[in-house]
CSV table of C-alpha atoms in Angstrom, one decimal:
chain,number,residue,atom,x,y,z
A,29,UNK,CA,-27.3,0.7,28.4
A,30,UNK,CA,-28.0,3.2,25.7
A,31,UNK,CA,-28.2,1.7,22.1
A,32,UNK,CA,-27.7,4.0,19.2
A,33,UNK,CA,-28.4,2.6,15.7
A,34,UNK,CA,-26.4,4.1,12.9
A,35,UNK,CA,-28.3,3.3,9.7
A,36,UNK,CA,-26.5,2.8,6.5
A,37,UNK,CA,-26.7,6.2,4.8
A,38,UNK,CA,-27.0,7.1,1.2
A,39,UNK,CA,-23.7,8.4,0.0
A,40,UNK,CA,-21.8,9.8,-2.9
A,41,UNK,CA,-18.1,10.5,-3.3
A,42,UNK,CA,-18.8,14.1,-2.5
A,43,UNK,CA,-20.0,13.5,1.0
A,44,UNK,CA,-17.1,11.3,2.1
A,45,UNK,CA,-19.1,10.2,5.1
A,46,UNK,CA,-19.8,6.6,4.4
A,47,UNK,CA,-20.7,3.6,6.6
A,48,UNK,CA,-20.9,0.6,4.4
A,49,UNK,CA,-21.8,-1.6,7.3
A,50,UNK,CA,-24.7,-1.0,9.6
A,51,UNK,CA,-23.4,-1.0,13.2
A,52,UNK,CA,-24.7,-0.8,16.7
A,53,UNK,CA,-22.8,1.3,19.1
A,54,UNK,CA,-23.4,0.3,22.7
A,55,UNK,CA,-22.4,2.7,25.4
A,56,UNK,CA,-22.0,1.0,28.8
A,57,UNK,CA,-22.9,3.4,31.6
A,58,UNK,CA,-21.2,3.2,34.9
A,59,UNK,CA,-17.7,2.0,33.7
A,60,UNK,CA,-15.1,2.6,36.3
A,61,UNK,CA,-12.6,4.8,34.4
A,62,UNK,CA,-12.9,4.3,30.7
A,63,UNK,CA,-16.2,3.8,28.9
A,64,UNK,CA,-16.1,0.8,26.7
A,65,UNK,CA,-17.6,0.8,23.3
A,66,UNK,CA,-18.7,-2.3,21.5
A,67,UNK,CA,-19.3,-2.5,17.8
A,68,UNK,CA,-21.4,-5.4,16.6
A,69,UNK,CA,-20.9,-6.1,12.9
A,70,UNK,CA,-23.4,-7.6,10.5
A,71,UNK,CA,-21.5,-10.8,10.9
A,72,UNK,CA,-22.5,-11.0,14.5
A,73,UNK,CA,-19.0,-10.7,16.1
A,74,UNK,CA,-18.4,-8.1,18.8
A,75,UNK,CA,-15.3,-5.9,18.8
A,76,UNK,CA,-14.6,-3.8,21.9
A,77,UNK,CA,-12.9,-0.4,21.6
A,78,UNK,CA,-11.3,1.3,24.6
A,79,UNK,CA,-11.7,4.6,22.7
A,80,UNK,CA,-12.8,5.9,19.4
A,81,UNK,CA,-10.2,7.8,17.4
A,82,UNK,CA,-11.2,11.4,16.5
A,83,UNK,CA,-8.1,12.4,14.7
A,84,UNK,CA,-8.9,15.2,12.2
A,85,UNK,CA,-8.2,15.2,8.5
A,86,UNK,CA,-4.9,17.0,8.0
A,87,UNK,CA,-5.7,18.2,4.5
A,88,UNK,CA,-8.4,17.6,1.9
A,89,UNK,CA,-5.7,17.2,-0.8
A,90,UNK,CA,-2.5,18.7,-2.2
A,91,UNK,CA,-2.5,21.1,-5.0
A,92,UNK,CA,0.0,22.8,-7.3
A,93,UNK,CA,0.2,26.6,-6.9
A,94,UNK,CA,2.9,26.8,-9.6
A,95,UNK,CA,4.5,24.3,-11.9
A,96,UNK,CA,7.0,23.4,-9.2
A,97,UNK,CA,5.3,24.3,-5.9
A,98,UNK,CA,2.7,22.3,-3.9
A,99,UNK,CA,0.6,23.3,-1.0
A,100,UNK,CA,-1.8,21.5,1.3
A,101,UNK,CA,-5.4,22.3,0.5
A,102,UNK,CA,-7.6,22.3,3.6
A,103,UNK,CA,-10.9,22.9,1.8
A,104,UNK,CA,-12.1,21.3,-1.4
A,105,UNK,CA,-12.9,24.7,-2.8
A,106,UNK,CA,-9.2,25.5,-2.7
A,107,UNK,CA,-8.6,23.3,-5.8
A,108,UNK,CA,-10.2,23.2,-9.2
A,109,UNK,CA,-12.8,20.4,-9.1
A,110,UNK,CA,-11.4,17.1,-10.4
A,111,UNK,CA,-7.8,18.3,-10.3
A,112,UNK,CA,-4.8,18.8,-8.0
A,113,UNK,CA,-4.4,22.5,-9.1
A,114,UNK,CA,-5.1,25.3,-6.7
A,115,UNK,CA,-8.0,27.5,-7.9
A,116,UNK,CA,-6.3,30.8,-7.0
A,117,UNK,CA,-3.1,30.1,-8.8
A,118,UNK,CA,-2.1,32.7,-11.4
A,119,UNK,CA,-1.2,29.8,-13.7
A,120,UNK,CA,-4.3,27.7,-12.9
A,121,UNK,CA,-5.1,27.0,-16.5
A,122,UNK,CA,-1.6,25.9,-17.3
A,123,UNK,CA,-1.6,23.6,-14.3
A,124,UNK,CA,-4.9,22.1,-15.2
A,125,UNK,CA,-3.8,21.5,-18.8
A,126,UNK,CA,-0.6,19.9,-17.6
A,127,UNK,CA,-2.6,17.4,-15.5
A,128,UNK,CA,-4.9,16.6,-18.4
A,129,UNK,CA,-2.0,16.0,-20.7
A,130,UNK,CA,-0.4,13.7,-18.1
A,131,UNK,CA,-3.6,11.7,-17.6
A,132,UNK,CA,-4.2,11.4,-21.4
A,133,UNK,CA,-0.7,10.0,-21.8
A,134,UNK,CA,-1.6,7.0,-19.5
A,135,UNK,CA,-2.8,3.7,-20.9
A,136,UNK,CA,-6.3,3.7,-22.2
A,137,UNK,CA,-7.6,1.3,-19.5
A,138,UNK,CA,-7.2,4.2,-17.0
A,139,UNK,CA,-9.9,6.2,-18.8
A,140,UNK,CA,-12.5,3.5,-19.4
A,141,UNK,CA,-14.9,1.1,-17.5
A,142,UNK,CA,-17.0,1.6,-14.4
A,143,UNK,CA,-14.1,2.6,-12.2
A,144,UNK,CA,-12.5,5.2,-14.6
A,145,UNK,CA,-13.2,8.1,-12.3
A,146,UNK,CA,-11.7,6.3,-9.3
A,147,UNK,CA,-8.7,5.3,-11.3
A,148,UNK,CA,-8.1,8.9,-12.6
A,149,UNK,CA,-8.4,10.2,-9.0
A,150,UNK,CA,-5.8,7.6,-7.9
A,151,UNK,CA,-3.4,8.7,-10.6
A,152,UNK,CA,-4.0,12.3,-9.8
A,153,UNK,CA,-2.9,11.6,-6.2
A,154,UNK,CA,0.2,9.9,-7.5
A,155,UNK,CA,0.8,12.8,-9.9
A,156,UNK,CA,0.7,15.5,-7.2
A,157,UNK,CA,3.0,13.4,-4.9
A,158,UNK,CA,5.6,12.7,-7.5
A,159,UNK,CA,5.9,15.1,-10.5
A,160,UNK,CA,9.1,17.1,-10.3
A,161,UNK,CA,10.4,15.3,-7.2
A,162,UNK,CA,13.3,12.9,-7.0
A,163,UNK,CA,10.8,10.1,-6.0
A,164,UNK,CA,7.2,10.0,-4.9
A,165,UNK,CA,6.5,10.8,-1.3
A,166,UNK,CA,4.0,9.0,0.9
A,167,UNK,CA,2.0,12.1,1.5
A,168,UNK,CA,2.5,15.9,1.7
A,169,UNK,CA,1.8,16.5,5.4
A,170,UNK,CA,5.2,17.1,6.9
A,171,UNK,CA,5.7,13.8,8.7
A,172,UNK,CA,4.8,11.9,5.5
A,173,UNK,CA,6.9,14.0,3.1
A,174,UNK,CA,9.5,11.2,2.8
A,175,UNK,CA,10.1,8.1,0.6
A,176,UNK,CA,9.2,4.7,2.0
A,177,UNK,CA,10.6,1.8,0.0
A,178,UNK,CA,7.4,-0.2,0.4
A,179,UNK,CA,5.2,2.7,-0.8
A,180,UNK,CA,7.5,3.5,-3.7
A,181,UNK,CA,7.6,-0.1,-4.8
A,182,UNK,CA,3.8,-0.1,-5.2
A,183,UNK,CA,3.9,3.3,-7.0
A,184,UNK,CA,6.5,2.0,-9.4
A,185,UNK,CA,4.2,-0.9,-10.3
A,186,UNK,CA,1.2,1.3,-10.6
A,187,UNK,CA,3.1,3.6,-13.0
A,188,UNK,CA,4.3,0.7,-15.0
A,189,UNK,CA,0.8,-0.7,-15.4
A,190,UNK,CA,-0.5,2.7,-16.6
A,191,UNK,CA,2.3,3.1,-19.2
A,192,UNK,CA,4.2,5.8,-17.2
A,193,UNK,CA,7.5,4.2,-17.7
A,194,UNK,CA,9.6,7.3,-16.8
A,195,UNK,CA,7.7,7.5,-13.5
A,196,UNK,CA,8.3,3.8,-12.8
A,197,UNK,CA,12.0,4.1,-13.6
A,198,UNK,CA,12.4,7.2,-11.5
A,199,UNK,CA,11.1,5.2,-8.5
A,200,UNK,CA,13.4,2.4,-9.0
A,201,UNK,CA,16.4,4.6,-9.7
A,202,UNK,CA,15.9,6.4,-6.4
A,203,UNK,CA,15.8,3.1,-4.6
A,204,UNK,CA,18.9,1.9,-6.4
A,205,UNK,CA,21.0,4.8,-5.2
A,206,UNK,CA,19.8,5.3,-1.6
A,207,UNK,CA,22.2,4.1,1.1
A,208,UNK,CA,21.5,0.9,2.9
A,209,UNK,CA,22.8,-0.6,6.1
A,210,UNK,CA,25.9,-2.7,6.5
A,211,UNK,CA,23.7,-5.7,6.2
A,212,UNK,CA,22.2,-4.3,3.0
A,213,UNK,CA,18.8,-3.5,4.5
A,214,UNK,CA,16.8,-0.5,3.4
A,215,UNK,CA,16.1,2.2,6.0
A,216,UNK,CA,12.4,2.6,7.0
A,217,UNK,CA,12.2,5.8,5.0
A,218,UNK,CA,14.4,8.4,3.3
A,219,UNK,CA,14.6,12.1,2.8
A,220,UNK,CA,14.0,13.4,-0.7
A,221,UNK,CA,17.7,14.0,-1.3
A,222,UNK,CA,18.2,10.2,-0.9
A,223,UNK,CA,21.1,10.7,1.4
A,224,UNK,CA,19.7,10.1,4.8
A,225,UNK,CA,16.7,9.1,7.0
A,226,UNK,CA,14.8,11.6,9.0
A,227,UNK,CA,14.7,9.8,12.3
A,228,UNK,CA,15.8,6.7,14.2
A,229,UNK,CA,13.1,4.3,13.1
A,230,UNK,CA,14.5,0.8,13.0
A,231,UNK,CA,15.7,-0.6,9.6
A,232,UNK,CA,13.4,-3.0,7.9
A,233,UNK,CA,14.4,-6.2,6.1
A,234,UNK,CA,11.1,-6.3,4.2
A,235,UNK,CA,12.2,-3.4,2.0
A,236,UNK,CA,14.5,-5.7,0.1
A,237,UNK,CA,11.6,-7.9,-0.8
A,238,UNK,CA,9.4,-5.0,-1.8
A,239,UNK,CA,12.0,-3.6,-4.1
A,240,UNK,CA,12.8,-7.0,-5.7
A,241,UNK,CA,9.0,-7.5,-6.2
A,242,UNK,CA,8.7,-4.1,-7.9
A,243,UNK,CA,11.6,-4.8,-10.2
A,244,UNK,CA,10.0,-8.0,-11.4
A,245,UNK,CA,6.5,-6.5,-11.7
A,246,UNK,CA,7.8,-3.4,-13.7
A,247,UNK,CA,9.7,-5.7,-16.0
A,248,UNK,CA,6.6,-7.7,-16.7
A,249,UNK,CA,4.0,-5.0,-16.8
A,250,UNK,CA,5.6,-2.5,-19.1
A,251,UNK,CA,4.9,-2.6,-22.8
A,252,UNK,CA,8.5,-2.4,-23.8
A,253,UNK,CA,7.6,-2.0,-27.5
A,254,UNK,CA,6.3,1.5,-26.8
A,255,UNK,CA,8.5,2.4,-23.8
A,256,UNK,CA,11.3,4.2,-25.6
A,257,UNK,CA,13.7,1.8,-23.8
A,258,UNK,CA,14.1,-2.0,-24.2
A,259,UNK,CA,13.7,-4.6,-21.5
A,260,UNK,CA,17.3,-5.5,-22.0
A,261,UNK,CA,18.3,-2.0,-21.2
A,262,UNK,CA,16.1,-2.1,-18.1
A,263,UNK,CA,17.8,-5.3,-16.9
A,264,UNK,CA,21.2,-4.0,-17.6
A,265,UNK,CA,20.6,-0.8,-15.7
A,266,UNK,CA,19.3,-2.5,-12.7
A,267,UNK,CA,21.5,-5.6,-12.7
A,268,UNK,CA,23.7,-4.3,-9.9
A,269,UNK,CA,20.6,-3.7,-7.7
A,270,UNK,CA,19.2,-7.1,-8.5
A,271,UNK,CA,22.4,-8.8,-7.7
A,272,UNK,CA,22.9,-6.9,-4.5
A,273,UNK,CA,19.5,-7.5,-3.2
A,274,UNK,CA,19.8,-11.2,-4.0
A,275,UNK,CA,23.1,-11.4,-2.1
A,276,UNK,CA,21.7,-9.6,0.9
A,277,UNK,CA,18.5,-11.5,1.0
A,278,UNK,CA,20.0,-15.0,0.6
A,279,UNK,CA,22.8,-14.2,3.1
A,280,UNK,CA,20.1,-13.2,5.6
A,281,UNK,CA,18.1,-16.4,5.1
A,282,UNK,CA,21.3,-18.4,5.6
A,283,UNK,CA,22.1,-16.5,8.8
A,284,UNK,CA,18.5,-17.0,10.0
A,285,UNK,CA,18.8,-20.8,9.3
A,286,UNK,CA,16.4,-21.0,6.5
A,287,UNK,CA,13.9,-18.3,7.3
A,288,UNK,CA,13.7,-14.5,7.3
A,289,UNK,CA,15.4,-12.5,10.1
A,290,UNK,CA,13.4,-10.9,12.9
A,291,UNK,CA,12.8,-7.3,11.8
A,292,UNK,CA,10.2,-4.5,12.0
A,293,UNK,CA,7.7,-4.7,9.2
A,294,UNK,CA,5.0,-2.4,7.8
A,295,UNK,CA,3.9,-1.8,11.4
A,296,UNK,CA,7.3,-0.1,11.9
A,297,UNK,CA,7.9,-1.2,15.4
A,298,UNK,CA,10.7,-3.3,17.0
A,299,UNK,CA,10.0,-7.0,17.1
A,300,UNK,CA,11.3,-9.9,19.1
A,301,UNK,CA,9.6,-12.6,16.9
A,302,UNK,CA,9.4,-13.2,13.2
A,303,UNK,CA,6.3,-11.6,11.7
A,304,UNK,CA,4.2,-12.5,8.6
A,305,UNK,CA,4.8,-8.9,7.5
A,306,UNK,CA,8.5,-9.7,7.1
A,307,UNK,CA,8.5,-13.2,5.9
A,308,UNK,CA,5.8,-12.8,3.2
A,309,UNK,CA,7.5,-9.9,1.4
A,310,UNK,CA,10.8,-11.9,1.7
A,311,UNK,CA,9.2,-14.8,-0.3
A,312,UNK,CA,7.7,-12.3,-2.7
A,313,UNK,CA,11.1,-10.8,-3.3
A,314,UNK,CA,13.0,-14.0,-3.6
A,315,UNK,CA,10.6,-15.5,-6.1
A,316,UNK,CA,10.7,-12.2,-8.1
A,317,UNK,CA,14.5,-12.4,-8.3
A,318,UNK,CA,14.6,-15.8,-9.9
A,319,UNK,CA,13.3,-14.9,-13.4
A,320,UNK,CA,15.2,-11.6,-13.4
A,321,UNK,CA,18.5,-13.4,-12.6
A,322,UNK,CA,17.7,-16.0,-15.2
A,323,UNK,CA,17.2,-13.3,-17.8
A,324,UNK,CA,20.5,-11.8,-16.8
A,325,UNK,CA,22.2,-15.1,-17.2
A,326,UNK,CA,23.2,-15.2,-13.6
A,327,UNK,CA,22.6,-18.9,-12.9
A,328,UNK,CA,24.6,-18.9,-9.6
A,329,UNK,CA,22.5,-16.2,-8.0
A,330,UNK,CA,19.3,-17.6,-9.5
A,331,UNK,CA,20.0,-21.0,-7.8
A,332,UNK,CA,20.7,-19.2,-4.5
A,333,UNK,CA,17.5,-17.3,-4.7
A,334,UNK,CA,15.5,-20.4,-5.5
A,335,UNK,CA,17.0,-22.3,-2.6
A,336,UNK,CA,16.3,-19.5,-0.2
A,337,UNK,CA,12.7,-19.3,-1.5
A,338,UNK,CA,12.2,-23.0,-0.9
A,339,UNK,CA,13.5,-22.6,2.6
A,340,UNK,CA,11.3,-19.6,3.4
A,341,UNK,CA,8.3,-21.3,1.9
A,342,UNK,CA,8.9,-24.3,4.2
A,343,UNK,CA,9.3,-21.9,7.2
A,344,UNK,CA,5.9,-20.3,6.4
A,345,UNK,CA,4.2,-23.6,6.0
A,346,UNK,CA,5.7,-24.9,9.2
A,347,UNK,CA,5.5,-21.8,11.5
A,348,UNK,CA,2.5,-19.8,10.2
A,349,UNK,CA,0.2,-22.1,8.2
A,350,UNK,CA,-1.0,-24.4,11.1
A,351,UNK,CA,-2.6,-21.4,12.9
A,352,UNK,CA,-4.1,-19.8,9.9
A,353,UNK,CA,-1.2,-17.5,8.9
A,354,UNK,CA,-1.1,-15.2,12.0
A,355,UNK,CA,1.1,-12.2,12.6
A,356,UNK,CA,3.7,-14.0,14.6
A,357,UNK,CA,5.3,-17.4,14.0
A,358,UNK,CA,3.5,-19.8,16.3
A,359,UNK,CA,0.9,-17.2,17.4
A,360,UNK,CA,-2.8,-16.7,16.6
A,361,UNK,CA,-3.4,-13.0,16.1
A,362,UNK,CA,-4.8,-12.1,12.7
A,363,UNK,CA,-2.7,-9.7,10.6
A,364,UNK,CA,-3.4,-7.9,7.3
A,365,UNK,CA,0.0,-9.2,6.1
A,366,UNK,CA,-1.7,-12.5,5.1
A,367,UNK,CA,-2.5,-10.7,1.8
A,368,UNK,CA,1.2,-10.5,1.0
A,369,UNK,CA,1.2,-14.3,0.3
A,370,UNK,CA,-1.2,-13.9,-2.6
A,371,UNK,CA,-0.9,-12.6,-6.1
A,372,UNK,CA,0.3,-10.2,-7.3
A,373,UNK,CA,2.9,-10.5,-4.5
A,374,UNK,CA,3.5,-14.3,-4.3
A,375,UNK,CA,2.5,-16.5,-7.2
A,376,UNK,CA,1.9,-20.2,-6.9
A,377,UNK,CA,2.2,-20.5,-3.2
A,378,UNK,CA,1.7,-24.2,-2.3
A,379,UNK,CA,-1.2,-23.4,0.1
A,380,UNK,CA,-2.9,-20.6,-1.8
A,381,UNK,CA,-6.3,-22.0,-0.9
A,382,UNK,CA,-5.4,-21.9,2.8
A,383,UNK,CA,-4.2,-18.3,2.5
A,384,UNK,CA,-7.4,-17.3,0.7
A,385,UNK,CA,-9.4,-18.8,3.5
A,386,UNK,CA,-7.2,-17.0,6.1
A,387,UNK,CA,-7.8,-13.7,4.1
A,388,UNK,CA,-11.6,-14.2,4.4
A,389,UNK,CA,-11.2,-14.7,8.1
A,390,UNK,CA,-9.1,-11.6,8.3
A,391,UNK,CA,-11.8,-9.6,6.6
A,392,UNK,CA,-14.2,-10.7,9.3
A,393,UNK,CA,-11.8,-10.3,12.3
A,394,UNK,CA,-10.2,-7.0,11.2
A,395,UNK,CA,-13.3,-5.3,9.9
A,396,UNK,CA,-14.1,-1.9,11.3
A,397,UNK,CA,-17.3,0.1,11.6
A,398,UNK,CA,-16.9,2.3,8.5
A,399,UNK,CA,-16.2,-0.8,6.3
A,400,UNK,CA,-12.5,-1.1,6.0
A,401,UNK,CA,-9.9,-3.0,8.1
A,402,UNK,CA,-7.4,-2.4,10.8
A,403,UNK,CA,-3.8,-3.6,10.2
A,404,UNK,CA,-4.1,-6.4,12.8
A,405,UNK,CA,-5.6,-7.7,16.1
A,406,UNK,CA,-2.7,-6.2,18.0
A,407,UNK,CA,-3.3,-2.7,16.5
A,408,UNK,CA,-4.9,0.1,18.5
A,409,UNK,CA,-8.6,-0.8,19.1
A,410,UNK,CA,-9.9,2.6,18.0
A,411,UNK,CA,-12.5,1.8,15.3
A,412,UNK,CA,-10.3,3.2,12.5
A,413,UNK,CA,-10.3,1.8,8.9
A,414,UNK,CA,-6.9,2.0,7.3
A,415,UNK,CA,-7.2,2.5,3.6
A,416,UNK,CA,-3.8,1.1,2.5
A,417,UNK,CA,-4.4,-2.3,4.1
A,418,UNK,CA,-8.0,-2.3,2.8
A,419,UNK,CA,-6.7,-1.4,-0.7
A,420,UNK,CA,-4.2,-4.2,-0.5
A,421,UNK,CA,-7.0,-6.6,0.3
A,422,UNK,CA,-9.0,-5.3,-2.7
A,423,UNK,CA,-5.9,-5.9,-4.9
A,424,UNK,CA,-5.4,-9.5,-3.9
A,425,UNK,CA,-9.1,-10.2,-4.0
A,426,UNK,CA,-9.1,-8.8,-7.5
A,427,UNK,CA,-6.5,-11.4,-8.6
A,428,UNK,CA,-8.7,-14.3,-7.6
A,429,UNK,CA,-10.5,-16.4,-10.3
A,430,UNK,CA,-13.4,-16.8,-7.9
A,431,UNK,CA,-16.4,-14.6,-8.9
A,432,UNK,CA,-17.5,-14.0,-5.3
A,433,UNK,CA,-14.0,-12.9,-4.2
A,434,UNK,CA,-13.8,-10.6,-7.2
A,435,UNK,CA,-17.2,-9.2,-6.3
A,436,UNK,CA,-15.8,-8.4,-2.9
A,437,UNK,CA,-12.8,-6.7,-4.5
A,438,UNK,CA,-15.2,-4.6,-6.7
A,439,UNK,CA,-17.2,-3.6,-3.6
A,440,UNK,CA,-14.1,-2.6,-1.8
A,441,UNK,CA,-12.7,-0.5,-4.6
A,442,UNK,CA,-16.0,1.3,-4.8
A,443,UNK,CA,-16.1,1.7,-1.1
A,444,UNK,CA,-12.6,3.3,-1.2
A,445,UNK,CA,-13.7,5.6,-4.0
A,446,UNK,CA,-16.9,6.6,-2.1
A,447,UNK,CA,-14.8,7.5,1.0
A,448,UNK,CA,-12.5,9.9,-0.6
A,449,UNK,CA,-12.2,13.5,0.7
A,450,UNK,CA,-14.4,16.2,-0.8
A,451,UNK,CA,-11.4,17.0,-3.1
A,452,UNK,CA,-11.4,13.5,-4.4
A,453,UNK,CA,-8.2,12.3,-2.7
A,454,UNK,CA,-7.7,8.9,-1.0
A,455,UNK,CA,-7.1,9.5,2.8
A,456,UNK,CA,-5.0,7.3,5.0
A,457,UNK,CA,-7.8,6.5,7.5
A,458,UNK,CA,-11.5,6.6,8.0
A,459,UNK,CA,-13.0,7.1,11.5
A,460,UNK,CA,-15.8,4.9,12.8
A,461,UNK,CA,-18.4,7.2,11.3
A,462,UNK,CA,-16.8,7.1,7.9
A,463,UNK,CA,-15.1,10.5,8.2
A,464,UNK,CA,-11.8,10.8,6.3
A,465,UNK,CA,-8.9,11.2,8.8
A,466,UNK,CA,-5.2,11.9,8.9
A,467,UNK,CA,-3.2,12.3,5.6
A,468,UNK,CA,-4.7,12.9,2.2
A,469,UNK,CA,-3.7,11.9,-0.3
A,470,UNK,CA,-1.8,8.7,0.7
A,471,UNK,CA,0.3,7.3,-2.2
A,472,UNK,CA,0.2,3.7,-1.1
A,473,UNK,CA,-3.6,3.6,-1.1
A,474,UNK,CA,-3.8,5.3,-4.4
A,475,UNK,CA,-1.4,2.9,-6.0
A,476,UNK,CA,-3.3,-0.2,-4.8
A,477,UNK,CA,-6.6,1.2,-5.8
A,478,UNK,CA,-5.3,1.7,-9.3
A,479,UNK,CA,-3.8,-1.8,-9.5
A,480,UNK,CA,-7.0,-3.4,-8.1
A,481,UNK,CA,-9.1,-1.6,-10.6
A,482,UNK,CA,-6.8,-2.8,-13.4
A,483,UNK,CA,-7.3,-6.4,-12.3
A,484,UNK,CA,-11.1,-5.9,-12.2
A,485,UNK,CA,-11.3,-4.8,-15.9
């Protein structure tokens, strides 16, 4: 057995090669067909990996080459430092000035405090993935150049919190006009024209919950006195969407006999059993609908949403709570979706203490060598830290009143910031050695980093 010790290196955001956790990599010689690797974390648990992912970084960031044209930047020298503007653009100065004006128009909290630089980077990622488009895309690499309802919901909330009301409204308007299934479900993702979906990924019930959640969060986070539009106008514009989502969600809960329907969730794979990744956003959406419907004076739908929320809560407590909120009803595999049962997603859950405890266990079980988490125990055992799930954990930790939990959130936000690409963008993944991997920037990660940093002010 050969033991290689990877010491915790010194690091800065510019290196983007960070291992927050000291790990031991054990290579077992003489394996029959596949060499097994074991990572032993500082908590003492051993996690075996059949292989280590070596997927490269698709791009260092995305940059504007003109006021309306974006390009993937493969080297950090391709962009002006601290911007999303290509250095060789003939209108470089105009592009940089536009970015600065956009950032300066955001709420003051985005430019102050110990995390100001990380926040500005997050909003620059959202800027380059949204400005001039019908809706924000998840990323600019070809397979990510689409609109996911889940990602867009988070971006809308991040824009609202930063005072970018037009950006938040554009997100919601796109989601209001895209076609849904006969059951009212959102597609997994949409093309930018909003008319179709690019492939045959199965439809996802959780999209309804995410959009309902975003509607409520935007309505509460916007400073309507300075928005140029009133909250009453907002509610009136989105009343048909609110009512339609309520009807589709409550009908589905009735059809499923008091729970959420079996559906793919954020893992985007077909399921035969109800997942926490579906039922938690369902509860988040139903509870978000109630005050919106009350404000609209729709008492009938408000009562229907409240009844469905009660039934879904009972289902979660019955089918998921006894085993520590696992991925599947009645199962035991840990899943990152446990975070979706906590604020700012679900408020006042009856067993919030139990969910917080399950979240701490998830940190331990799902932790990866570079310092982030994997989506769940059933995910590919390849040593990869996924930044969106890690950022979601930071966000829900940041909402906790417990000082130790908030300290964990702060450490996670700083870890995400330290593990950006050399261009300063948030990547989708980090390999076992801390190298950024796959897509950069990724909008969902950027939105959650911004929201977590806001909660940590």
